[in-house]
Coordinates of C-alpha atoms in Angstrom, one line a residue:
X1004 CA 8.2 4.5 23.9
X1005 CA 8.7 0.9 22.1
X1006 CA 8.7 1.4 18.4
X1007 CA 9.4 -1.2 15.5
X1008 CA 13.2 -0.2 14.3
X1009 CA 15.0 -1.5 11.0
X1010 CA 18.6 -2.7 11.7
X1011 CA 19.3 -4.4 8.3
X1012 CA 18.3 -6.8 5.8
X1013 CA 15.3 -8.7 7.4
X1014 CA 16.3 -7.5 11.3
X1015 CA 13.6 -5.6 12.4
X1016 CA 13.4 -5.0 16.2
X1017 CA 11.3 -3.8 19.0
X1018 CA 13.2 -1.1 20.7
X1019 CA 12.7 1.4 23.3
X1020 CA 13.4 5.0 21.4
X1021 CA 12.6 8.6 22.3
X1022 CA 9.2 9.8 22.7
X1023 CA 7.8 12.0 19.7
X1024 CA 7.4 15.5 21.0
X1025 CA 5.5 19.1 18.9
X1026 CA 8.2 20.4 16.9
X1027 CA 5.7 22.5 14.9
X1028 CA 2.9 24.4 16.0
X1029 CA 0.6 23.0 14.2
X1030 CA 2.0 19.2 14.9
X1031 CA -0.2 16.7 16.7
X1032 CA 1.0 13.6 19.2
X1033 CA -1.5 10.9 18.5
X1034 CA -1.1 8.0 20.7
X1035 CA -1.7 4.6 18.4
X1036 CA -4.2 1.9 19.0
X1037 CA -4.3 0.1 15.6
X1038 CA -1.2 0.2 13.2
X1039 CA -1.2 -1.9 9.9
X1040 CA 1.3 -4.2 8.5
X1041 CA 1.3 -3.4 4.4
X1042 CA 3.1 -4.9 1.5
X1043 CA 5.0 -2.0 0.5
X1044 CA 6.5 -2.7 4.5
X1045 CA 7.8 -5.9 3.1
X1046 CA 10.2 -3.6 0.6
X1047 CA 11.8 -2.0 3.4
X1048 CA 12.5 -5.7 4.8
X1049 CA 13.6 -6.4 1.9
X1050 CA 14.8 -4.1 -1.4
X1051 CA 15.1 -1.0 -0.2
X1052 CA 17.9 -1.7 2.6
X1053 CA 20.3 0.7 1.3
X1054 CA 17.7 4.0 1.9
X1055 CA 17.4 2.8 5.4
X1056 CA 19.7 3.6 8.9
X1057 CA 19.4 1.2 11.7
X1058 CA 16.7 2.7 14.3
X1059 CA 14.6 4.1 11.6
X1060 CA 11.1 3.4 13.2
X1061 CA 8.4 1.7 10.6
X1062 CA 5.1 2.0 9.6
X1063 CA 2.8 3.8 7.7
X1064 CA -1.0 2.5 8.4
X1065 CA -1.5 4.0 11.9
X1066 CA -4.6 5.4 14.0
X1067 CA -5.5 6.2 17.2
X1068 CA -5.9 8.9 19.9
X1069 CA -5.0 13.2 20.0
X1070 CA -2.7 13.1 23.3
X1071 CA -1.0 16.5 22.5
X1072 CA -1.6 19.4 20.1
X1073 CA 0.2 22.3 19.1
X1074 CA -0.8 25.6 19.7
X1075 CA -1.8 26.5 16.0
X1076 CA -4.4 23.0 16.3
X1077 CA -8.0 24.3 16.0
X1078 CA -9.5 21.5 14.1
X1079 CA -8.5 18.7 16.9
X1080 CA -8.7 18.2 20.2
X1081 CA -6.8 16.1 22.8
X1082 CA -8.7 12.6 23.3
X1083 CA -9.8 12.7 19.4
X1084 CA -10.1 9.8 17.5
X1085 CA -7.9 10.0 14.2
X1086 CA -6.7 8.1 11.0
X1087 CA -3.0 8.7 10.0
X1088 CA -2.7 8.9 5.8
X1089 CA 0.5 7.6 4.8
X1090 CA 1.0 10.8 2.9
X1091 CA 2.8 13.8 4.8
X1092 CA 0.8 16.1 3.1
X1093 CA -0.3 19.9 3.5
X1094 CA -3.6 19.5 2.4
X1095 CA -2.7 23.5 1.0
X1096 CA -1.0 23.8 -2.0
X1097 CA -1.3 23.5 -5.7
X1098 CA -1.4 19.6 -5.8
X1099 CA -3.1 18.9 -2.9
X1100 CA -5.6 21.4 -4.6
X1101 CA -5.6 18.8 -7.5
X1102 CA -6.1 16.1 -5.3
X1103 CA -2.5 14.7 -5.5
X1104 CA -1.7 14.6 -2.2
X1105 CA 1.0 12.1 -3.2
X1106 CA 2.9 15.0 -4.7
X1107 CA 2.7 17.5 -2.0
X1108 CA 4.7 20.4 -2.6
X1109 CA 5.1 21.0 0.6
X1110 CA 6.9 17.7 1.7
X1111 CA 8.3 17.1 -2.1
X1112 CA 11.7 15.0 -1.5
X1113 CA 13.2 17.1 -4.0
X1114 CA 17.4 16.5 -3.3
X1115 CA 15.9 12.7 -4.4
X1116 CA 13.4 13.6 -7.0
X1117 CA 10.6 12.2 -5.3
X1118 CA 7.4 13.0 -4.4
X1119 CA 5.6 13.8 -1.3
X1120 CA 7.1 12.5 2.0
X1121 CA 5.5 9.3 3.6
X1122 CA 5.4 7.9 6.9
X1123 CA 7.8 4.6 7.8
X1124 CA 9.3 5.1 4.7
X1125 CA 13.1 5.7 3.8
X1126 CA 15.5 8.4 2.8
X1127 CA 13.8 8.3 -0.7
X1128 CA 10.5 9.6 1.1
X1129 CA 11.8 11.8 3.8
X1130 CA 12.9 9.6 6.3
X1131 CA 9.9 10.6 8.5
X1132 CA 9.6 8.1 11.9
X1133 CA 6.2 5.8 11.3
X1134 CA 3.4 4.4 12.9
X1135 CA 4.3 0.8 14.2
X1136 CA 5.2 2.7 17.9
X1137 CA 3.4 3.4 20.7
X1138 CA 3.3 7.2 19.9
X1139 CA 3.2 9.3 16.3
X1140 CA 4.2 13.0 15.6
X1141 CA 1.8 13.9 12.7
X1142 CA 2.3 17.5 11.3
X1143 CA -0.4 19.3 9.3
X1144 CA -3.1 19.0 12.8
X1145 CA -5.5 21.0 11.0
X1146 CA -5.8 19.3 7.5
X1147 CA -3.8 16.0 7.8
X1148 CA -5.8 13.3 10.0
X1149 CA -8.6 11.8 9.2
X1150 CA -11.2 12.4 12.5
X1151 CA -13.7 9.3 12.8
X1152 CA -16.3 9.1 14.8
X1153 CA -16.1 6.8 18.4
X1154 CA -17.7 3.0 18.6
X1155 CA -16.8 0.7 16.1
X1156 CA -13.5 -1.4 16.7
X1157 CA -10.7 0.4 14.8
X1158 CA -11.0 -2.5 12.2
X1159 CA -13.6 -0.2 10.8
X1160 CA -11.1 3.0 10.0
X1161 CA -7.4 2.1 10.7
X1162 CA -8.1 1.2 6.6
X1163 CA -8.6 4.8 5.4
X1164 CA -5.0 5.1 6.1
X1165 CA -3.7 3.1 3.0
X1166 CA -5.5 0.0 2.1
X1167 CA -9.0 1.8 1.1
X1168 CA -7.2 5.1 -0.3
X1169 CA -4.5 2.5 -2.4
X1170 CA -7.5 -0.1 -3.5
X1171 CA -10.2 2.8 -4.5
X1172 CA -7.6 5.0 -6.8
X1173 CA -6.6 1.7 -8.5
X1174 CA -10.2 0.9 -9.4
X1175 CA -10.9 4.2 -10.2
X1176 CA -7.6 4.3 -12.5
X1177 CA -8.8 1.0 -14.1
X1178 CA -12.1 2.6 -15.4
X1179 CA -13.6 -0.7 -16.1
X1180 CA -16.8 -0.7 -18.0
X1181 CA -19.9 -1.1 -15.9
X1182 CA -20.6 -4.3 -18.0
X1183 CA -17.3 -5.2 -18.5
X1184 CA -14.2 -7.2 -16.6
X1185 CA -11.7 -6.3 -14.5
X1186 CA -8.5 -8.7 -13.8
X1187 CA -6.6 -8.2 -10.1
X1188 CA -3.1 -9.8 -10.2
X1189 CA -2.3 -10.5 -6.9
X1190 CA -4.9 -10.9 -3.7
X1191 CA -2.7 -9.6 -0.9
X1192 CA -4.6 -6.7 1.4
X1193 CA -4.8 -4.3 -1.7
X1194 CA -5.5 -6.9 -4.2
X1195 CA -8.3 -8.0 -2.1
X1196 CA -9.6 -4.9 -1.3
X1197 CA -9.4 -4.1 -5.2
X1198 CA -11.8 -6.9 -5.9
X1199 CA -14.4 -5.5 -3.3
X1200 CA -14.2 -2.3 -4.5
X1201 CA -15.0 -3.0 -8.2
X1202 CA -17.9 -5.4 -7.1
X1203 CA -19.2 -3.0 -4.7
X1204 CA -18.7 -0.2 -7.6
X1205 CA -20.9 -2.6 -10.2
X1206 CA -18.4 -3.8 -12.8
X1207 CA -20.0 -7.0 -14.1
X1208 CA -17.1 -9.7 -13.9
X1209 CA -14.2 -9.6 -11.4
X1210 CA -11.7 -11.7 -11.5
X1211 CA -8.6 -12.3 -9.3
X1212 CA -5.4 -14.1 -9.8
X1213 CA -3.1 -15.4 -6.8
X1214 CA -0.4 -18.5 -6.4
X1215 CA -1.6 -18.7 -2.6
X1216 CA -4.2 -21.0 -2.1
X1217 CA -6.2 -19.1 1.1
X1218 CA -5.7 -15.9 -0.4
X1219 CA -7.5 -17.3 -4.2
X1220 CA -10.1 -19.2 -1.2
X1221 CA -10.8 -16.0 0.1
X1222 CA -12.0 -13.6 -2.5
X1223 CA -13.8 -16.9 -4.4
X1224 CA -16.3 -16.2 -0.7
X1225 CA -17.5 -13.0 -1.7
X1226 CA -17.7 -13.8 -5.4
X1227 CA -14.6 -13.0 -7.5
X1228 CA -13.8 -15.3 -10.0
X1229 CA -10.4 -16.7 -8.8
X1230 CA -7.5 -18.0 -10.8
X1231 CA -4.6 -19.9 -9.7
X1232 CA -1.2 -18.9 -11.0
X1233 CA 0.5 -22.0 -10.1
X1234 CA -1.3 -23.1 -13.1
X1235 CA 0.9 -21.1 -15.1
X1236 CA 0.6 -17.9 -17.1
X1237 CA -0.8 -19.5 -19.9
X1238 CA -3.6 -20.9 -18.6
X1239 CA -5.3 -17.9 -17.1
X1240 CA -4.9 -15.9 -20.2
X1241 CA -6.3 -18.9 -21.8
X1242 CA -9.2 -18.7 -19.1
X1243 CA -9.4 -14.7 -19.6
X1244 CA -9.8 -15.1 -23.0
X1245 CA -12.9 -18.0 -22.5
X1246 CA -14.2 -15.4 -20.5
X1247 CA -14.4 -12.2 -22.3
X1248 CA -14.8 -13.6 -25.9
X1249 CA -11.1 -13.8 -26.5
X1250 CA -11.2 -10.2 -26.4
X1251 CA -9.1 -9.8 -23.4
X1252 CA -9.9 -8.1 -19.8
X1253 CA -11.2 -4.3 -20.0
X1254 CA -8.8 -3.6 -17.8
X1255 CA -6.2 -5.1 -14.9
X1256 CA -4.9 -4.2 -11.8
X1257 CA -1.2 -5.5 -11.2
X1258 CA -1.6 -4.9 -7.3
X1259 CA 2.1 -7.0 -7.1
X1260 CA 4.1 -4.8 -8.1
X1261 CA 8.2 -5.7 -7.6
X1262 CA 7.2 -8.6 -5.4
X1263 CA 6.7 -10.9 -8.9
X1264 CA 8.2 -13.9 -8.7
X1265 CA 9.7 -15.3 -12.2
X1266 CA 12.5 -13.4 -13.0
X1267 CA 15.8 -14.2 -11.3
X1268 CA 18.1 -12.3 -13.2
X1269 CA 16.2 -9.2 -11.7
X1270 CA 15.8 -10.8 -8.3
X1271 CA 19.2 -11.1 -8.0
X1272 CA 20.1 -7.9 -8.6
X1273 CA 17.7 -6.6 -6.1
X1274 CA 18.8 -9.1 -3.4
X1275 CA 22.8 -8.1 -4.3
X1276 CA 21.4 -3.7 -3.8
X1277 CA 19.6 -5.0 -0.6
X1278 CA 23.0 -6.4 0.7
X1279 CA 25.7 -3.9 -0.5
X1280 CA 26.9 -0.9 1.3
X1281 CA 24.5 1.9 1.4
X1282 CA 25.8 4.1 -0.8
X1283 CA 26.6 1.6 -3.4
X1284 CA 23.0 -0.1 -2.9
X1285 CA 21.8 3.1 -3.4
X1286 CA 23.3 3.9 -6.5
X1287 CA 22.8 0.5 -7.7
X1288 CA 18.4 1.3 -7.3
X1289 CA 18.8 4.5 -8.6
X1290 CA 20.3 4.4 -11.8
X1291 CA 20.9 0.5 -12.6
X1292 CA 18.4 -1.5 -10.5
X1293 CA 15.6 -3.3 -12.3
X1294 CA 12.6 -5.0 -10.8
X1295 CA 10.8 -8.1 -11.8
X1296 CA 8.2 -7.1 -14.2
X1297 CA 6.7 -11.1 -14.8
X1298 CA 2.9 -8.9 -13.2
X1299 CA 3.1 -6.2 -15.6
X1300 CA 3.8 -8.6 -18.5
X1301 CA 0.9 -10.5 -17.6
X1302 CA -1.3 -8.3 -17.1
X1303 CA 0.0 -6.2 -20.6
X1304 CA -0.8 -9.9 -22.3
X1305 CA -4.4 -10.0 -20.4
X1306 CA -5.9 -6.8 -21.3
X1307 CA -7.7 -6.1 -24.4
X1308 CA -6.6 -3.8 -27.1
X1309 CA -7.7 -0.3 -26.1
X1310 CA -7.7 -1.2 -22.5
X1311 CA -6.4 0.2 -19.2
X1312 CA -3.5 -1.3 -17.3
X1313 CA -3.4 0.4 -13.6
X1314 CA -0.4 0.0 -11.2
X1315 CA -0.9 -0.3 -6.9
X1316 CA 2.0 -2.4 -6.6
X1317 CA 5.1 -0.8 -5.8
X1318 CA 8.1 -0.6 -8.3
X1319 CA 11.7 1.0 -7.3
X1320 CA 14.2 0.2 -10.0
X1321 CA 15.1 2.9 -12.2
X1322 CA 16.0 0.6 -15.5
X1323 CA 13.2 -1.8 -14.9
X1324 CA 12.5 -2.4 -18.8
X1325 CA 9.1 -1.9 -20.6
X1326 CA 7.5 -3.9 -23.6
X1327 CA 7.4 -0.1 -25.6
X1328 CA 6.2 -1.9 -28.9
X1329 CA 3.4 -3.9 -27.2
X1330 CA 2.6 -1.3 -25.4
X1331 CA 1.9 1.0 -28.4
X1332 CA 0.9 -1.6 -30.9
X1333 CA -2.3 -2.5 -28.5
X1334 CA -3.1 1.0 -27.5
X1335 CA -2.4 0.3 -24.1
X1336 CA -3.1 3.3 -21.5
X1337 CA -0.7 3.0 -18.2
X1338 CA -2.5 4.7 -14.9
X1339 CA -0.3 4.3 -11.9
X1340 CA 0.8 6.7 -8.6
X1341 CA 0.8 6.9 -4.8
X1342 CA -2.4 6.7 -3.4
X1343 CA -3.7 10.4 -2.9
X1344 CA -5.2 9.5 0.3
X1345 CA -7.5 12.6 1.1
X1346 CA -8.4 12.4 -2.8
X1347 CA -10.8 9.4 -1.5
X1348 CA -11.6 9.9 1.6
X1349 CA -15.4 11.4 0.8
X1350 CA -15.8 8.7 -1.1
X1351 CA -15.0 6.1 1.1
X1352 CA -16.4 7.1 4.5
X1353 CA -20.0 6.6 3.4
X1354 CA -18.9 2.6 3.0
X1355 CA -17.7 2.2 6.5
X1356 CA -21.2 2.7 7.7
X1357 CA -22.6 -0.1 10.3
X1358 CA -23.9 -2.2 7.2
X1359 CA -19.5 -2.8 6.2
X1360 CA -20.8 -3.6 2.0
X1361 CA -16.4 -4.2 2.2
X1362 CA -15.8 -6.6 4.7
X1363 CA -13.3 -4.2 7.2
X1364 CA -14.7 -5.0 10.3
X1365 CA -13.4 -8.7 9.4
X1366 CA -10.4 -8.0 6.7
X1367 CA -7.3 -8.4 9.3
X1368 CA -6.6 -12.2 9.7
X1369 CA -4.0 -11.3 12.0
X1370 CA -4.2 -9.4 15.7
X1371 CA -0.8 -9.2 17.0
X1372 CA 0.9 -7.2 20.0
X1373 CA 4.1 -4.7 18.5
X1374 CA 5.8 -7.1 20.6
X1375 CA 5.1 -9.9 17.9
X1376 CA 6.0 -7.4 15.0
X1377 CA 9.3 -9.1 14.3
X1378 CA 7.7 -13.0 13.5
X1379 CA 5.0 -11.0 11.9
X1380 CA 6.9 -9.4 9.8
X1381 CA 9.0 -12.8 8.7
X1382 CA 5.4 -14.7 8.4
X1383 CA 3.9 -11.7 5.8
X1384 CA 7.6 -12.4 3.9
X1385 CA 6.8 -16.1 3.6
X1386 CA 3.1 -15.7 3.2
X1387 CA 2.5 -18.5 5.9
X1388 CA -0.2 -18.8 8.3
X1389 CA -2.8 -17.8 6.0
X1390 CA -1.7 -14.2 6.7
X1391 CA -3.1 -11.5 4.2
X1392 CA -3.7 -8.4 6.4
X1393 CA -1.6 -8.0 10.1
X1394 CA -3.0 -5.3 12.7
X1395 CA -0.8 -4.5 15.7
X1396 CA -1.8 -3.1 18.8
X1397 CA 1.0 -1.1 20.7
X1398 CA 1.3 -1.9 24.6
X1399 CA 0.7 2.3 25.3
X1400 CA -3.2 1.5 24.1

């Protein structure tokens, strides 16, 4: 089959690699139609190098068709139509039970200390092939996949895989007051999606922050209140404070993460892990790396006192350094995780209905063949082309 491979630092490649085949008897062979391109993708382009090998097949936003089941499937059938979480999880044990499928005990990474395994996504998380191929193994047939219904493009679904799960749990986390306001650092896919959510959900005042014109353009259309950072920092806390009576945001969602720009003593370290030999990288992001934290900083300085900060974007280095004294001195509560995809799914399925109160069927500003992966992938880097959300149809569809 053609898969999307990692060779290195920003050398991702289409190659032809072995087929998936049922290892387990419960495993399933889906046979992908949609597969999405996400931020956290960017990190394996990027920071994460030294967790990677050359071959290791990416993605973890996939969906698509049943073509093989094990003999232990009851729940699926060949030719079903199915959503891939980007947690490997059992859907069985004690925190899957608690609805942190994120933490599965099941797949727990435990010789790395991390949680539950992911698809697409390093030696830190399992190492387990992704979903930007032409074919998926998926374990757990019975309780993993997500079965939609035929008719709608994929647009509709191939969402519950990441984006929806990853957006909801933020908002949720944020626990903004009905009448009160909500700030979204960043307006990439899960940014965006963040802002729907909490409109959709009834908080009173959203309001979004981005440096990329189209992306600020965008969520102004279906009525956030949009911010430009190229402004500065100080001017949109200037403009939070006008508009929540200098009190400061009930809560903010720093949906960046280590992507922040404005901090190149950190930068540099990550670029010099990304770039040294894999066992030194390694150790470099384990026990010394620190990430650029200029998101969490401003969204600790936007929030009122008493107020919720809640994490979606993705940080890796071990050392990255905390404001402790801010923290505590404004009473400051910190919610941040994994998405715990099957945690949401009830919740979300009811807003994919025909009437689309989110905007899926029309989220994706990019359709691409897995052929085009590698320029995709360089164009998401550079945020050019207006790009926000990239789908990918493999040539096996």
């Amino acid at each position: 089959m053609r898969a999307l491979t990692w060779h290195g630092h920003r050398d991702v490649r289409v190659d032809t690699v072995p087929d998936p085949v049922i290892e387990q008897p419960d495993d399933v062979i889906v046979r992908i139609t949609s597969s999405g391109l996400c931020g956290s993708d960017l990190h394996l382009y990027e920071v994460l190098s030294p967790f990677l090998d050359p071959g290791d097949v990416l993605g973890h936003e996939p969906m698509g068709i049943v073509a093989e089941t094990g003999s232990a499937v009851t729940a699926l059938s060949v030719g079903d139509r199915v959503v891939v979480p980007f947690n490997v999880s059992c859907g069985n044990c004690w925190t899957c039970g608690q609805g942190l499928q994120s933490q599965c005990e099941t797949t727990q990474n435990r010789e790395m200390g991390m949680g539950a395994s992911l698809f697409g996504y390093t030696k830190l998380y399992g190492q387990v092939p992704g979903g930007q191929a032409e074919y998926l193994r998926v374990p757990f047939g019975n309780s993993l996949p997500i079965a939609v219904p035929e008719g709608p493009a994929d647009d509709r679904f191939v969402y519950l895989s990441d984006v929806l799960p990853t957006a909801y749990q933020a908002v949720q986390y944020a626990d903004t007051p009905q009448d009160g306001t909500l700030v979204v650092l960043g307006l990439g896919p899960i940014g965006d999606m963040c802002t729907r959510i909490a409109r959709r959900l009834g908080v009173a005042q959203v309001i979004g922050v981005d440096l990329v014109p189209e992306r600020l353009r965008r969520a102004q259309a279906r009525g956030t209140t949009a911010l430009d950072l190229r402004n500065g920092d100080d001017e949109v806390r200037e403009a939070v404070q006008g508009l929540t009576h200098g009190r400061g945001a009930d809560a903010v969602i720093d949906a960046v993460g280590m992507e922040a720009h404005g901090s190149p003593l950190a930068s540099t370290g990550q670029k010099l892990a990304a770039v040294a030999p894999s066992g030194i990288g390694q150790t470099l992001m384990q026990n010394m790396g620190a990430d650029p934290t200029t998101a969490l900083e401003l969204a600790i300085s936007l929030v009122r006192r008493g107020g919720t900060v809640s994490l979606s974007g993705v940080y890796g280095g071990s050392a990255t350094p905390l404001p402790m004294l801010t923290l505590f001195d404004k009473q400051i509560q910190l919610r941040m995780g994994q998405a715990n995809v099957w945690r949401w799914v009830p919740e979300l399925l009811p807003l994919l209905g025909d009437d689309d109160p989110l905007g899926v069927d029309d989220f994706a500003t990019h359709r691409l063949s897995l052929e085009q992966a590698p320029d995709a992938y360089a164009m998401f880097q550079e945020k050019s082309d207006d790009a926000v959300k990239v789908l990918f149809t493999p040539a096996a569809s």
